[in-house]
Short mmCIF file of C-alpha atoms in Angstrom, two decimals:
data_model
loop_
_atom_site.label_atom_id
_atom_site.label_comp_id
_atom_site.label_asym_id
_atom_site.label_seq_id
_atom_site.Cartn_x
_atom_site.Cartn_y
_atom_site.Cartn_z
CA UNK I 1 -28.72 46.94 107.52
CA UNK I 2 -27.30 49.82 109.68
CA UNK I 3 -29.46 52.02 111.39
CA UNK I 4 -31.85 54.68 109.97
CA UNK I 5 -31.34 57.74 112.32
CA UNK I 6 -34.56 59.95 113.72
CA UNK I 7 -33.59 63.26 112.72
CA UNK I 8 -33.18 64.42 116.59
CA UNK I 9 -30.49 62.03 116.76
CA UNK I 10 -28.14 63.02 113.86
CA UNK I 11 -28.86 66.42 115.65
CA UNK I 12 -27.60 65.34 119.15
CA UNK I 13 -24.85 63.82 117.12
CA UNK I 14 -23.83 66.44 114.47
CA UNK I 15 -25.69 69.65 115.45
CA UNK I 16 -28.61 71.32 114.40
CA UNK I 17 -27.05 72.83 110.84
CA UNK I 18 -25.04 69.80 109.92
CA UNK I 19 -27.90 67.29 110.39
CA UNK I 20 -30.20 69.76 108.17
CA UNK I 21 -27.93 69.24 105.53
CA UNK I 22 -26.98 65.64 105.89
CA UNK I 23 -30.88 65.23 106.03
CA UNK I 24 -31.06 67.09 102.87
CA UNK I 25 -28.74 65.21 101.21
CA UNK I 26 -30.17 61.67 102.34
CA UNK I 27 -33.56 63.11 100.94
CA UNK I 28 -32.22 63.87 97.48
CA UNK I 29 -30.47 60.63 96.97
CA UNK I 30 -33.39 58.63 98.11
CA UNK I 31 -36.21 60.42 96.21
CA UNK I 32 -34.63 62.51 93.21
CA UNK I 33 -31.69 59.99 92.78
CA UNK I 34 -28.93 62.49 92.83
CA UNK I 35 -27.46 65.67 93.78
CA UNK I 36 -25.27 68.16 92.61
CA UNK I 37 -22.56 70.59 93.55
CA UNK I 38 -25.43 73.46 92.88
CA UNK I 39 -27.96 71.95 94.86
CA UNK I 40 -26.08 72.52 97.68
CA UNK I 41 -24.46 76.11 97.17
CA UNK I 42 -28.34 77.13 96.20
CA UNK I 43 -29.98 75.50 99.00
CA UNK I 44 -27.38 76.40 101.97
CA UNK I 45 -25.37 79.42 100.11
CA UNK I 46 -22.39 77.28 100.80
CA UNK I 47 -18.61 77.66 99.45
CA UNK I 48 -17.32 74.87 97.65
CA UNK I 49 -15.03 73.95 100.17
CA UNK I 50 -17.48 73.63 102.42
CA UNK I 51 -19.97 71.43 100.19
CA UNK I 52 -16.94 69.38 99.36
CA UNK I 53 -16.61 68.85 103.35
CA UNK I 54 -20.87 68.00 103.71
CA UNK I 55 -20.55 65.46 101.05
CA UNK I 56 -17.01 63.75 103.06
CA UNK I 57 -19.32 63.82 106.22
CA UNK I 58 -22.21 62.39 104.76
CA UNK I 59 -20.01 59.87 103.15
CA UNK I 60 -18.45 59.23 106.98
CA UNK I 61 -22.50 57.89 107.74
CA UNK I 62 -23.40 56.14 104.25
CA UNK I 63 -20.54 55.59 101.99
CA UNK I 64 -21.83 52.92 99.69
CA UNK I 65 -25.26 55.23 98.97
CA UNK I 66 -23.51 57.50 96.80
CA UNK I 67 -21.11 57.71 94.18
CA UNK I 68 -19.84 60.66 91.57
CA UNK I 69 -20.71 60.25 88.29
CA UNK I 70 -18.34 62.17 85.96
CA UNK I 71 -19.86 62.00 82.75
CA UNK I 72 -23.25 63.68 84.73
CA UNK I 73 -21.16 66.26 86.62
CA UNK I 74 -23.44 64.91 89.73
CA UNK I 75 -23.39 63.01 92.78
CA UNK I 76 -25.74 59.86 92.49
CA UNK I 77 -27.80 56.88 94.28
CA UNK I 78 -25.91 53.48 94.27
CA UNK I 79 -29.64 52.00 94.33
CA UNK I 80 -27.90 48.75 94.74
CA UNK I 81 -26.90 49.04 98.30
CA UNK I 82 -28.88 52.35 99.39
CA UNK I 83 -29.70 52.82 103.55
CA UNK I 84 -31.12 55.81 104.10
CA UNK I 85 -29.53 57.73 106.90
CA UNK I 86 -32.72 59.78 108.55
CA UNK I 87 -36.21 58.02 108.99
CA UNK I 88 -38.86 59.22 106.69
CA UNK I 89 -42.00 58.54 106.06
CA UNK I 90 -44.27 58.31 102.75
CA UNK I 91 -46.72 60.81 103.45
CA UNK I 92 -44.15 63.36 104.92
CA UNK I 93 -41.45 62.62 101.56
CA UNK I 94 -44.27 63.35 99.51
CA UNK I 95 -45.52 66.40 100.94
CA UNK I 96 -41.72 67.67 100.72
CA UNK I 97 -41.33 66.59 97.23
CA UNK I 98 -44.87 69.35 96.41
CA UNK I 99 -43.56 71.78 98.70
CA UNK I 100 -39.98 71.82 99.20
CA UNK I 101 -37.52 70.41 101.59
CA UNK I 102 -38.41 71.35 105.63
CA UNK I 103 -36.26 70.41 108.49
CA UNK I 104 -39.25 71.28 110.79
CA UNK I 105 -41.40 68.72 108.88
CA UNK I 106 -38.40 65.97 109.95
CA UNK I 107 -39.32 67.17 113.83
CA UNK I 108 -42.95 66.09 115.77
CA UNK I 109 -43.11 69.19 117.37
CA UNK I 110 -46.16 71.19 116.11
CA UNK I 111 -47.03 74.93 117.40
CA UNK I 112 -50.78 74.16 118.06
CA UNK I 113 -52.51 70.85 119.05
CA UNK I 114 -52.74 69.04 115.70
CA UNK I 115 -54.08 66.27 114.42
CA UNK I 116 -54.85 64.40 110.83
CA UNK I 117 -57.90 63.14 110.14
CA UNK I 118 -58.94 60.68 107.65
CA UNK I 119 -55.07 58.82 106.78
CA UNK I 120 -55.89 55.23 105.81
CA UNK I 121 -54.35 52.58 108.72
CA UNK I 122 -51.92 51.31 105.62
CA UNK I 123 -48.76 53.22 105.79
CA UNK I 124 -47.31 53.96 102.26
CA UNK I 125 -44.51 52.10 101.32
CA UNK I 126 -41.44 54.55 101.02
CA UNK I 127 -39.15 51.92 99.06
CA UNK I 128 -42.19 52.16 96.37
CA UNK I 129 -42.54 56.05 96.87
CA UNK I 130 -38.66 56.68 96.08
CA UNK I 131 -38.65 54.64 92.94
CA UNK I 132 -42.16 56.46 91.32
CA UNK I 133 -40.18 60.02 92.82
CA UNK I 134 -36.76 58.95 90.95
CA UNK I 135 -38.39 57.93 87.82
CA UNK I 136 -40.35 61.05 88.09
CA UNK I 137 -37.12 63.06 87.99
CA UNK I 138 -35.26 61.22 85.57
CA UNK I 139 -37.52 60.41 82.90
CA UNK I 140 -37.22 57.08 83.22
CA UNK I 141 -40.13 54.06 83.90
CA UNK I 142 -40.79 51.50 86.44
CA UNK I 143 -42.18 48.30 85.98
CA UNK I 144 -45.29 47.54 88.84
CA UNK I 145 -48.11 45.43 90.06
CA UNK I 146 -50.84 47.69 90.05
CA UNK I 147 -54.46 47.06 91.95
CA UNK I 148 -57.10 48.64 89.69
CA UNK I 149 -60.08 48.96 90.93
CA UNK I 150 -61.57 48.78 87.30
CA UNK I 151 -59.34 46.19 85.41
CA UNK I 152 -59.30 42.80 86.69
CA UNK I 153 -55.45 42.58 84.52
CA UNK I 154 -52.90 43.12 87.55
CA UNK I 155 -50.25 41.99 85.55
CA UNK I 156 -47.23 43.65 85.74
CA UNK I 157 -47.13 46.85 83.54
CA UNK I 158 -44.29 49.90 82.50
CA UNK I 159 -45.41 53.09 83.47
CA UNK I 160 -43.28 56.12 83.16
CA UNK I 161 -44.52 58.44 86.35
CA UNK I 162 -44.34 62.23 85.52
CA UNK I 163 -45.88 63.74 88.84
CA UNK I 164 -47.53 63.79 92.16
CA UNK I 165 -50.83 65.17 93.62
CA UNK I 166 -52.83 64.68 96.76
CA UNK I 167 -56.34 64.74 95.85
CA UNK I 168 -57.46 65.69 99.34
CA UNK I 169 -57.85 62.15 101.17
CA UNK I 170 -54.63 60.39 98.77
CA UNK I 171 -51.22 61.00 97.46
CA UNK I 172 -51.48 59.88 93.49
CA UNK I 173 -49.58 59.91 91.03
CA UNK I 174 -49.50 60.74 87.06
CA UNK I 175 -47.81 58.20 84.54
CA UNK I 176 -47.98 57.03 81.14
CA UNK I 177 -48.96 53.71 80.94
CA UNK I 178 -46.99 52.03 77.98
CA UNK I 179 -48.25 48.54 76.77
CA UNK I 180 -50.44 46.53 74.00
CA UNK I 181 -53.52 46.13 75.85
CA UNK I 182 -56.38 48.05 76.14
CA UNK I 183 -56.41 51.03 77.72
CA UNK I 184 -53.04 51.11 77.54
CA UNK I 185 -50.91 53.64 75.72
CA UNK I 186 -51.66 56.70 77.53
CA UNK I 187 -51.97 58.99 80.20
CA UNK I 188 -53.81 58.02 83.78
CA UNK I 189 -53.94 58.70 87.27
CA UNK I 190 -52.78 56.27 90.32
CA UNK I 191 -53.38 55.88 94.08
CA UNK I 192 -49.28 55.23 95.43
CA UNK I 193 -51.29 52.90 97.96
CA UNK I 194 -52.44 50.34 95.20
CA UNK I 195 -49.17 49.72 94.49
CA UNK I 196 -47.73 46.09 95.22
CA UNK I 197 -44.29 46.62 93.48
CA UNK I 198 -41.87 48.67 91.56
CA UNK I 199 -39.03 48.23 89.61
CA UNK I 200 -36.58 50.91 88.43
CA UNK I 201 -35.55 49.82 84.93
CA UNK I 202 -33.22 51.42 82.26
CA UNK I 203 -36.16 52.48 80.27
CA UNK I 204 -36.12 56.06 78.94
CA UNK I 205 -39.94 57.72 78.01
CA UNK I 206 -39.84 58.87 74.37
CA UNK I 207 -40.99 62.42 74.11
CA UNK I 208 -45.17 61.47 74.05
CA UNK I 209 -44.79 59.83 77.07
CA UNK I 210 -43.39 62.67 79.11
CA UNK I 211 -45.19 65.10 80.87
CA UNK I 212 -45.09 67.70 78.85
CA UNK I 213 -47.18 66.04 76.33
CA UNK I 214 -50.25 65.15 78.76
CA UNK I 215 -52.46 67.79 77.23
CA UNK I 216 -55.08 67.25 79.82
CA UNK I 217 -52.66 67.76 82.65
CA UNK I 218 -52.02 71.26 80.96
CA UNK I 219 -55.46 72.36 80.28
CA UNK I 220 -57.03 74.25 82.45
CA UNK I 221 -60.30 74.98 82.46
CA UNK I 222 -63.21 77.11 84.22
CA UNK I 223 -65.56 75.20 86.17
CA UNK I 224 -69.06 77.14 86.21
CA UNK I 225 -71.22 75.55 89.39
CA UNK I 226 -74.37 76.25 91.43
CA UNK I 227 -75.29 75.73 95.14
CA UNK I 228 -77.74 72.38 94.55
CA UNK I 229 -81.31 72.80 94.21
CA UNK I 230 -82.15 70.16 96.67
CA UNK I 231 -80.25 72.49 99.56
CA UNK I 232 -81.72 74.02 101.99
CA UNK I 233 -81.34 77.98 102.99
CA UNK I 234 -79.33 77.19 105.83
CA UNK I 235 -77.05 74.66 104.19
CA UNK I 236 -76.92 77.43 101.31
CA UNK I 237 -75.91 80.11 103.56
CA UNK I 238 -73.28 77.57 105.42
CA UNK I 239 -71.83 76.67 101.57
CA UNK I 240 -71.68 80.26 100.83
CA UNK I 241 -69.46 80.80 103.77
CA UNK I 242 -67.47 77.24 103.54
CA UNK I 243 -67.08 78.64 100.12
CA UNK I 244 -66.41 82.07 100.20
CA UNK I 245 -69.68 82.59 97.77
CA UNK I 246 -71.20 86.11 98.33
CA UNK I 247 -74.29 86.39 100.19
CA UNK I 248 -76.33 87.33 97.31
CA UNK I 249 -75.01 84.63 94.95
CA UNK I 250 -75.81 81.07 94.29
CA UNK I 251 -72.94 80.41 91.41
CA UNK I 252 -68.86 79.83 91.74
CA UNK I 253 -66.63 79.69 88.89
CA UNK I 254 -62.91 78.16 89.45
CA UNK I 255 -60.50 77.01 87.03
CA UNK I 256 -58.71 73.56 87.50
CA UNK I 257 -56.24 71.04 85.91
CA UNK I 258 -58.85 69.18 83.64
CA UNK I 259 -57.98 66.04 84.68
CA UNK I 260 -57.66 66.84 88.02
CA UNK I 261 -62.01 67.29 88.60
CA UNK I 262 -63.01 64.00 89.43
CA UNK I 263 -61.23 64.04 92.37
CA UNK I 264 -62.51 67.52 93.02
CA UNK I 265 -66.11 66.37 91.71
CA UNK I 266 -66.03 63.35 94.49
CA UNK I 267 -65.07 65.50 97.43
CA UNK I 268 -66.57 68.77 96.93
CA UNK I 269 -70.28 66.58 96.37
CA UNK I 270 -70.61 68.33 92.89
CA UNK I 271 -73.85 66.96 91.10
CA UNK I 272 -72.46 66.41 87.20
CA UNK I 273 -75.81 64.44 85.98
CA UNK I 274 -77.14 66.61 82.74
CA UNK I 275 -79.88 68.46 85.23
CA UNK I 276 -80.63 68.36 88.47
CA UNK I 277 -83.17 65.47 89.37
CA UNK I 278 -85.80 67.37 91.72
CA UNK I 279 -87.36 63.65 92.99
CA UNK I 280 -83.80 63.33 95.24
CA UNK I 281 -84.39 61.59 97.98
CA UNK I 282 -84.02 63.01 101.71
CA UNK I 283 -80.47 60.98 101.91
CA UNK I 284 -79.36 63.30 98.75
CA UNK I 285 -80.63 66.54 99.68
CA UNK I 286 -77.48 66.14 102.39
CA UNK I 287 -75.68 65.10 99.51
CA UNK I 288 -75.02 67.31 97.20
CA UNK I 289 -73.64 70.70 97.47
CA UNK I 290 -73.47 71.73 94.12
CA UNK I 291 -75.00 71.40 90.42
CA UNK I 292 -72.35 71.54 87.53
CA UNK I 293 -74.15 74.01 85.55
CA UNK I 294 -71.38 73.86 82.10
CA UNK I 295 -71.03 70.13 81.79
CA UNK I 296 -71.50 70.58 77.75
CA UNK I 297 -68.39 72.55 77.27
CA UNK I 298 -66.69 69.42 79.49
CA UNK I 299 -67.71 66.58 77.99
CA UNK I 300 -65.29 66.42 74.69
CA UNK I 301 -62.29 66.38 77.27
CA UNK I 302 -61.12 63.01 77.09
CA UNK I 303 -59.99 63.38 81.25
CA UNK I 304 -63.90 63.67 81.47
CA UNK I 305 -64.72 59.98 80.47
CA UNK I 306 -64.58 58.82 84.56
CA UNK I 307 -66.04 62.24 85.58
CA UNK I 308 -69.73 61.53 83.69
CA UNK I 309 -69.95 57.52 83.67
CA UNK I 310 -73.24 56.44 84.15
CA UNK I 311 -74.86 60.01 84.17
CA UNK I 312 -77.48 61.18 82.09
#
């Protein structure tokens, strides 16, 4: 395998403009699967000529990982043999992928002290990343071993990914999960660290499997809560300001992806249970920092199912 490049090395080598877009390239082979002639004129305002001359250099550092494809008018992955040329990790692909493409995020050189809190010791596979990302852009499905943690099958199933999300500790992923078991057959959510392989495969999602047909990933919906009973005044007060709540208010009302509250039920310690259970212990007074106060006008959205198990 030759070697994978830190970005400040293709610089020292190539110069701080030419490595940007060599880097760029190298990102949209490995995680999109292909470029074309307009990504590049869009991205860098460049003249054909000199696109035509970024490709022939990038070609001088990888030239089995690409190849033209006619028919598509596009330059593409030859997954077969791909190296990438600049080193790249999971979390920082993925972050790229929400937000768009950042030389400075290919640099450890932040403007303040920084630090992340909370990343799990297991580093995200970027092989596995690049083939949910691809399929993602493509339309196409994968075929994994998946870890549920609430289905003892880990059998090998076909999902056809259709987006990514960080749900504030994670980096998931949405995909239709195809199959003849239970469960199967539609939309879910997944944690990219579960997975324990993927495999690209020549499967094309029929139109109810794309992501335009997840109806809970379009629905958006208003989310009525209340600072917890069980809180005290000066937990209230801190909430309020955490918050942005006004003084004089104990209610907030935001609208969210449907399917996306569970995750924001879990971290922002939102009580769902029907009504708030005034026996809580000492332990959940500190729990809890809000009381879902329209749970009724939830609870026919299928996305809802995980939200309210085993409340009242």
């Amino acid at each position: 395998m030759k070697n994978i490049y830190k970005f400040s090395h293709i610089v020292e080598k190539e110069g701080i403009q030419v490595a940007e877009r060599l880097a760029y390239i190298d990102f949209l082979l490995q995680f999109k699967g292909s470029f074309s002639r307009s990504d590049l004129t869009a991205f860098f305002g460049l003249k054909d000529a000199a696109v035509s001359n970024l490709v022939g250099k990038y070609r001088e550092h990888r030239s089995k990982n690409v190849f033209y494809d006619r028919k598509a008018g596009k330059n593409v992955i030859n997954v077969e043999c791909f190296e990438p040329l600049v080193e790249l990790d999971s979390e920082t692909a993925l972050g790229m992928l929400g937000n768009g493409f950042n030389k400075n995020k290919l640099q450890d050189s932040p403007i303040v002290p920084y630090e992340r809190i909370g990343v799990s010791p297991k580093k995200l596979d970027v092989t596995l990343v690049s083939k949910i990302s691809r399929a993602i852009c493509n339309n196409s499905g994968v075929i994994c071993c998946y870890r549920s943690g609430s289905s003892s099958n880990h059998a090998p199933r076909i999902l056809f990914p259709t987006a990514i999300f960080f749900d504030g500790m994670s980096w998931m992923f949405r995909a239709y999960h195809r199959g003849d078991i239970a469960g199967a057959n539609e939309f879910k959510c997944f944690d990219f660290a579960r997975l324990q392989s993927v495999e690209e495969s020549a499967l094309v999602a029929d139109i109810h499997e794309r992501l335009e047909k997840d109806a809970d990933w379009h629905i958006t919906t208003p989310i009525h809560l209340e600072l917890h009973p069980t809180l005290s005044e000066s937990n209230k007060a801190a909430t309020r300001i955490e918050f942005g709540i006004d003084d004089d208010s104990d209610e907030l009302i935001i609208n969210v992806k449907a399917v996306l509250f569970y995750f924001i039920a879990k971290y922002w310690r939102i009580d769902v249970s029907t009504e708030a259970d005034n026996t809580h212990s000492y332990t959940l007074q500190n729990h809890y920092k809000f009381l879902l106060k329209n749970r009724k006008t939830l609870e026919h959205l299928h996305c809802m199912e995980n939200v309210f198990k085993g409340t009242k």
